[in-house]
mmCIF file of C-alpha atoms in Angstrom:
data_model
loop_
_atom_site.group_PDB
_atom_site.id
_atom_site.type_symbol
_atom_site.label_atom_id
_atom_site.label_comp_id
_atom_site.label_asym_id
_atom_site.label_seq_id
_atom_site.Cartn_x
_atom_site.Cartn_y
_atom_site.Cartn_z
ATOM 1 C CA GLY A 4 25.281 15.348 12.031
ATOM 2 C CA ASN A 5 23.100 18.160 10.345
ATOM 3 C CA VAL A 6 21.021 15.106 8.220
ATOM 4 C CA THR A 7 17.538 15.689 8.404
ATOM 5 C CA MET A 8 14.527 13.961 7.089
ATOM 6 C CA LYS A 9 11.475 15.494 5.385
ATOM 7 C CA LEU A 10 8.069 14.082 6.358
ATOM 8 C CA THR A 11 4.532 14.556 4.825
ATOM 9 C CA LEU A 12 1.262 14.639 6.741
ATOM 10 C CA ILE A 13 -1.088 11.941 5.141
ATOM 11 C CA PRO A 14 -4.906 12.690 6.024
ATOM 12 C CA PRO A 15 -7.022 10.204 7.443
ATOM 13 C CA GLY A 16 -9.575 8.611 5.056
ATOM 14 C CA LYS A 17 -10.940 5.949 2.606
ATOM 15 C CA PHE A 18 -10.071 4.282 -0.506
ATOM 16 C CA MET A 19 -10.329 1.225 -3.172
ATOM 17 C CA MET A 20 -7.041 -1.129 -2.186
ATOM 18 C CA GLY A 21 -6.416 -3.023 -5.241
ATOM 19 C CA SER A 22 -7.030 -2.981 -8.660
ATOM 20 C CA PRO A 23 -10.206 -3.583 -10.575
ATOM 21 C CA GLU A 24 -10.431 -6.794 -12.658
ATOM 22 C CA GLY A 25 -10.511 -5.084 -16.007
ATOM 23 C CA GLU A 26 -7.250 -2.979 -14.914
ATOM 24 C CA LYS A 27 -4.188 -3.179 -17.742
ATOM 25 C CA ASP A 28 -1.809 -5.596 -16.412
ATOM 26 C CA ARG A 29 -3.431 -6.926 -13.323
ATOM 27 C CA SER A 30 -2.069 -9.597 -10.990
ATOM 28 C CA LYS A 31 -4.547 -12.022 -9.170
ATOM 29 C CA ASP A 32 -3.179 -11.007 -5.854
ATOM 30 C CA GLU A 33 -4.485 -7.393 -6.213
ATOM 31 C CA GLY A 34 -7.533 -8.352 -5.284
ATOM 32 C CA PRO A 35 -10.356 -8.538 -4.488
ATOM 33 C CA GLN A 36 -10.550 -4.805 -4.632
ATOM 34 C CA ARG A 37 -12.208 -3.450 -1.624
ATOM 35 C CA GLU A 38 -12.815 0.037 0.425
ATOM 36 C CA VAL A 39 -10.551 0.199 3.119
ATOM 37 C CA THR A 40 -10.613 2.855 6.021
ATOM 38 C CA ILE A 41 -7.480 4.265 7.072
ATOM 39 C CA SER A 42 -8.603 5.859 10.164
ATOM 40 C CA LYS A 43 -5.687 8.085 11.705
ATOM 41 C CA PRO A 44 -3.569 10.517 10.249
ATOM 42 C CA PHE A 45 0.269 9.609 9.829
ATOM 43 C CA TYR A 46 3.479 10.995 8.766
ATOM 44 C CA MET A 47 5.324 9.627 5.646
ATOM 45 C CA GLY A 48 8.893 9.992 4.549
ATOM 46 C CA THR A 49 8.539 12.765 1.439
ATOM 47 C CA CYS A 50 11.083 10.648 -0.360
ATOM 48 C CA HIS A 51 12.777 7.012 0.086
ATOM 49 C CA VAL A 52 15.480 7.004 3.229
ATOM 50 C CA THR A 53 18.270 8.257 1.658
ATOM 51 C CA GLN A 54 22.274 6.947 1.731
ATOM 52 C CA GLU A 55 23.327 9.970 4.139
ATOM 53 C CA GLN A 56 20.146 9.003 6.229
ATOM 54 C CA TYR A 57 20.786 5.343 6.596
ATOM 55 C CA GLU A 58 24.366 5.646 7.208
ATOM 56 C CA GLN A 59 23.939 8.752 9.864
ATOM 57 C CA VAL A 60 21.779 6.330 11.978
ATOM 58 C CA VAL A 61 23.020 2.994 11.296
ATOM 59 C CA GLY A 62 26.438 3.739 10.784
ATOM 60 C CA LYS A 63 27.218 1.938 7.450
ATOM 61 C CA ASN A 64 25.826 2.456 3.529
ATOM 62 C CA PRO A 65 25.313 -0.850 1.715
ATOM 63 C CA SER A 66 24.150 0.757 -1.602
ATOM 64 C CA THR A 67 25.831 -0.263 -5.109
ATOM 65 C CA PHE A 68 24.571 3.141 -6.607
ATOM 66 C CA LYS A 69 26.688 5.543 -3.845
ATOM 67 C CA GLY A 70 25.269 8.998 -3.627
ATOM 68 C CA ALA A 71 24.745 10.915 -0.330
ATOM 69 C CA VAL A 72 20.907 11.901 -1.448
ATOM 70 C CA ASN A 73 20.208 8.785 -3.631
ATOM 71 C CA PRO A 74 18.255 6.187 -2.137
ATOM 72 C CA VAL A 75 19.359 3.445 0.256
ATOM 73 C CA GLU A 76 19.585 0.071 -1.643
ATOM 74 C CA ASN A 77 20.173 -3.473 -0.638
ATOM 75 C CA VAL A 78 18.379 -3.305 2.511
ATOM 76 C CA SER A 79 16.556 -6.063 3.695
ATOM 77 C CA TRP A 80 13.697 -5.952 5.864
ATOM 78 C CA ASP A 81 15.159 -7.310 8.876
ATOM 79 C CA GLU A 82 17.639 -4.246 8.322
ATOM 80 C CA ALA A 83 14.919 -1.617 7.520
ATOM 81 C CA VAL A 84 13.394 -2.167 10.607
ATOM 82 C CA GLU A 85 16.480 -1.880 12.663
ATOM 83 C CA PHE A 86 16.966 1.391 10.725
ATOM 84 C CA CYS A 87 13.673 2.468 12.299
ATOM 85 C CA LYS A 88 14.193 1.114 15.880
ATOM 86 C CA LYS A 89 17.273 2.875 16.097
ATOM 87 C CA LEU A 90 15.792 5.905 15.038
ATOM 88 C CA SER A 91 12.739 5.992 17.095
ATOM 89 C CA GLN A 92 15.421 5.615 19.855
ATOM 90 C CA LYS A 93 17.039 8.513 18.465
ATOM 91 C CA THR A 94 14.060 10.772 18.103
ATOM 92 C CA GLY A 95 11.824 9.755 20.765
ATOM 93 C CA LYS A 96 9.036 9.218 17.430
ATOM 94 C CA THR A 97 7.474 6.411 17.037
ATOM 95 C CA VAL A 98 8.975 5.503 13.525
ATOM 96 C CA SER A 99 8.193 1.975 11.419
ATOM 97 C CA LEU A 100 7.695 0.972 8.278
ATOM 98 C CA PRO A 101 4.178 1.700 6.451
ATOM 99 C CA THR A 102 1.831 -1.166 6.375
ATOM 100 C CA GLU A 103 0.706 -2.287 2.778
ATOM 101 C CA ALA A 104 -2.676 -0.308 3.038
ATOM 102 C CA GLN A 105 -0.946 2.896 4.197
ATOM 103 C CA TRP A 106 1.408 2.637 1.540
ATOM 104 C CA GLU A 107 -0.855 2.154 -1.486
ATOM 105 C CA TYR A 108 -3.580 5.072 0.354
ATOM 106 C CA ALA A 109 -0.455 7.455 0.358
ATOM 107 C CA CYS A 110 0.561 6.405 -3.180
ATOM 108 C CA ARG A 111 -2.714 6.948 -4.677
ATOM 109 C CA ALA A 112 -3.223 10.285 -3.334
ATOM 110 C CA GLY A 113 -7.032 9.768 -4.052
ATOM 111 C CA SER A 114 -6.509 8.410 -7.324
ATOM 112 C CA LYS A 115 -8.397 5.376 -8.913
ATOM 113 C CA SER A 116 -5.790 4.970 -12.228
ATOM 114 C CA ARG A 117 -3.170 2.499 -12.531
ATOM 115 C CA PHE A 118 -0.414 5.209 -11.563
ATOM 116 C CA SER A 119 -0.983 8.157 -8.993
ATOM 117 C CA PHE A 120 -1.465 10.601 -11.807
ATOM 118 C CA GLY A 121 -3.218 8.529 -14.504
ATOM 119 C CA ASP A 122 -3.236 5.200 -16.744
ATOM 120 C CA ASP A 123 -0.982 6.292 -19.419
ATOM 121 C CA ASP A 124 2.456 4.452 -19.397
ATOM 122 C CA ASP A 125 3.978 7.337 -21.609
ATOM 123 C CA LYS A 126 3.667 9.758 -18.593
ATOM 124 C CA LEU A 127 5.441 7.595 -15.951
ATOM 125 C CA GLY A 128 8.450 9.142 -16.514
ATOM 126 C CA ASP A 129 7.560 12.257 -15.262
ATOM 127 C CA TYR A 130 6.926 10.790 -11.679
ATOM 128 C CA ALA A 131 9.380 7.710 -11.687
ATOM 129 C CA TRP A 132 13.147 6.247 -12.572
ATOM 130 C CA TYR A 133 12.549 2.827 -13.966
ATOM 131 C CA SER A 134 13.803 0.681 -16.678
ATOM 132 C CA LYS A 135 13.182 3.001 -19.555
ATOM 133 C CA ASN A 136 14.780 6.433 -18.459
ATOM 134 C CA SER A 137 17.146 5.349 -15.018
ATOM 135 C CA ASP A 138 20.236 4.491 -17.141
ATOM 136 C CA SER A 139 20.415 1.163 -14.907
ATOM 137 C CA LYS A 140 21.012 3.044 -11.804
ATOM 138 C CA THR A 141 19.120 4.675 -8.911
ATOM 139 C CA HIS A 142 18.961 8.315 -9.103
ATOM 140 C CA ALA A 143 19.048 11.244 -6.256
ATOM 141 C CA VAL A 144 15.237 11.580 -4.673
ATOM 142 C CA GLY A 145 12.834 13.937 -5.231
ATOM 143 C CA GLN A 146 13.734 14.963 -8.926
ATOM 144 C CA LYS A 147 10.016 13.672 -10.525
ATOM 145 C CA LYS A 148 7.354 15.120 -9.672
ATOM 146 C CA PRO A 149 5.409 14.397 -7.009
ATOM 147 C CA ASN A 150 1.924 12.822 -6.413
ATOM 148 C CA ASP A 151 -1.113 14.914 -4.958
ATOM 149 C CA PHE A 152 0.010 14.135 -1.472
ATOM 150 C CA GLY A 153 3.261 15.715 -2.205
ATOM 151 C CA LEU A 154 5.183 12.018 -2.128
ATOM 152 C CA TYR A 155 8.190 11.820 -4.620
ATOM 153 C CA ASP A 156 9.212 8.428 -6.483
ATOM 154 C CA MET A 157 6.006 6.534 -4.834
ATOM 155 C CA HIS A 158 6.654 4.880 -8.711
ATOM 156 C CA GLY A 159 10.105 3.530 -9.557
ATOM 157 C CA ASN A 160 13.558 4.302 -7.989
ATOM 158 C CA VAL A 161 14.178 1.470 -5.390
ATOM 159 C CA TRP A 162 11.547 -1.026 -4.241
ATOM 160 C CA GLU A 163 9.711 0.047 -0.906
ATOM 161 C CA TRP A 164 9.140 -2.712 1.991
ATOM 162 C CA CYS A 165 5.985 -2.132 3.853
ATOM 163 C CA SER A 166 5.585 -4.033 7.271
ATOM 164 C CA ASP A 167 3.047 -6.694 6.184
ATOM 165 C CA TRP A 168 3.514 -10.433 5.861
ATOM 166 C CA TYR A 169 2.354 -11.361 2.304
ATOM 167 C CA ALA A 170 -0.776 -12.848 1.485
ATOM 168 C CA GLU A 171 -1.866 -13.989 -1.842
ATOM 169 C CA SER A 172 -5.625 -12.697 -1.672
ATOM 170 C CA TYR A 173 -7.316 -9.983 0.172
ATOM 171 C CA ALA A 174 -10.208 -12.241 0.619
ATOM 172 C CA ASN A 175 -10.392 -12.488 4.497
ATOM 173 C CA ALA A 176 -8.400 -9.278 4.897
ATOM 174 C CA ASN A 177 -9.692 -6.786 7.154
ATOM 175 C CA LYS A 178 -11.156 -3.169 5.941
ATOM 176 C CA ASN A 179 -10.362 -0.924 8.937
ATOM 177 C CA ASP A 180 -6.614 0.024 9.382
ATOM 178 C CA PRO A 181 -5.451 -3.294 8.077
ATOM 179 C CA THR A 182 -1.997 -4.950 8.864
ATOM 180 C CA GLY A 183 -1.487 -8.050 6.788
ATOM 181 C CA PRO A 184 -1.595 -11.558 8.092
ATOM 182 C CA ALA A 185 -0.401 -12.743 11.707
ATOM 183 C CA SER A 186 2.101 -14.833 10.150
ATOM 184 C CA GLY A 187 3.954 -15.888 6.572
ATOM 185 C CA SER A 188 7.261 -16.523 5.354
ATOM 186 C CA THR A 189 7.477 -13.020 2.881
ATOM 187 C CA ARG A 190 7.228 -9.591 3.393
ATOM 188 C CA VAL A 191 5.506 -6.755 0.928
ATOM 189 C CA LEU A 192 7.163 -4.991 -1.538
ATOM 190 C CA ARG A 193 5.865 -1.961 -3.375
ATOM 191 C CA GLY A 194 6.192 0.902 -5.866
ATOM 192 C CA GLY A 195 8.754 -0.902 -8.356
ATOM 193 C CA CYS A 196 12.187 0.205 -9.506
ATOM 194 C CA TRP A 197 15.070 1.280 -11.582
ATOM 195 C CA LEU A 198 15.095 -1.872 -12.833
ATOM 196 C CA ILE A 199 11.993 -2.553 -14.139
ATOM 197 C CA GLY A 200 8.891 -1.618 -16.568
ATOM 198 C CA PRO A 201 5.586 0.155 -16.072
ATOM 199 C CA LEU A 202 3.684 -2.806 -14.939
ATOM 200 C CA TYR A 203 5.459 -3.311 -11.448
ATOM 201 C CA CYS A 204 5.677 0.415 -10.660
ATOM 202 C CA ARG A 205 1.816 0.541 -10.811
ATOM 203 C CA SER A 206 -0.087 1.706 -7.522
ATOM 204 C CA ALA A 207 -1.658 -2.239 -7.118
ATOM 205 C CA TYR A 208 1.023 -4.029 -7.916
ATOM 206 C CA ARG A 209 2.402 -6.180 -5.355
ATOM 207 C CA GLY A 210 6.171 -7.810 -4.779
ATOM 208 C CA TRP A 211 7.346 -9.717 -2.203
ATOM 209 C CA THR A 212 9.945 -11.370 -1.113
ATOM 210 C CA THR A 213 11.846 -13.057 2.615
ATOM 211 C CA PRO A 214 12.622 -10.382 4.859
ATOM 212 C CA ASP A 215 16.123 -11.529 5.171
ATOM 213 C CA PHE A 216 17.059 -11.072 1.359
ATOM 214 C CA ASN A 217 19.412 -9.140 0.415
ATOM 215 C CA HIS A 218 21.198 -8.799 -2.921
ATOM 216 C CA PRO A 219 23.538 -6.035 -4.508
ATOM 217 C CA ILE A 220 21.326 -5.352 -7.350
ATOM 218 C CA SER A 221 18.068 -5.979 -5.639
ATOM 219 C CA GLY A 222 16.597 -2.548 -6.080
ATOM 220 C CA ILE A 223 15.001 -2.558 -2.824
ATOM 221 C CA GLY A 224 15.115 0.439 -0.202
ATOM 222 C CA PHE A 225 12.180 1.790 2.174
ATOM 223 C CA ARG A 226 10.320 5.282 3.640
ATOM 224 C CA VAL A 227 9.132 5.432 7.062
ATOM 225 C CA SER A 228 6.063 5.869 8.657
ATOM 226 C CA VAL A 229 5.935 7.990 11.922
ATOM 227 C CA ASP A 230 3.114 8.230 14.452
ATOM 228 C CA LEU A 231 1.155 11.387 14.867
ATOM 229 C CA LYS A 232 1.768 11.377 18.485
#
């Protein structure tokens, strides 16, 4: 239907996952900070999955703030996974939600600061739609500055589902291509959204909720990861 999706190639590498104990607004579940290896390159959606993309694949649009190139929202983890499965079938590619480690690695894009661009809350508006500048709604993807990997809206606009189950600590986490615990009751959310402040938009901040959670003002969307094969 002439609806396409742009992907960005993310190179392999190592990074410090989580936040140092002295970081402003740090939450306890962002540690212990550790070096993590992403051993293989992968593609990541350059932007959030948009409403026109979601509707083309699934056949419906659950979003409150309608707009073809606005991010799809009010999507549960289960629904996001179903989208990935259907898109995999349509394209012959392996499409999935990114792991939490892939997400933070892609978000940081080599940075070690609170945000991908530095530590200053006052500069967040150059990169993100959040409580201070969003006018209490989502906005078309790709309007703000990208990070150094060329990814847009990694901070703000809508929360992004990750594939991992949530765990309260990284203490027992794998350091090589980690995929989170084997089981759990909640799934990980990253990046913050239009509704909230800078604290929740930081690169290391971790949200979580049940995989079936769906609410008209949830502010939850997603972006995809695609295997290089």
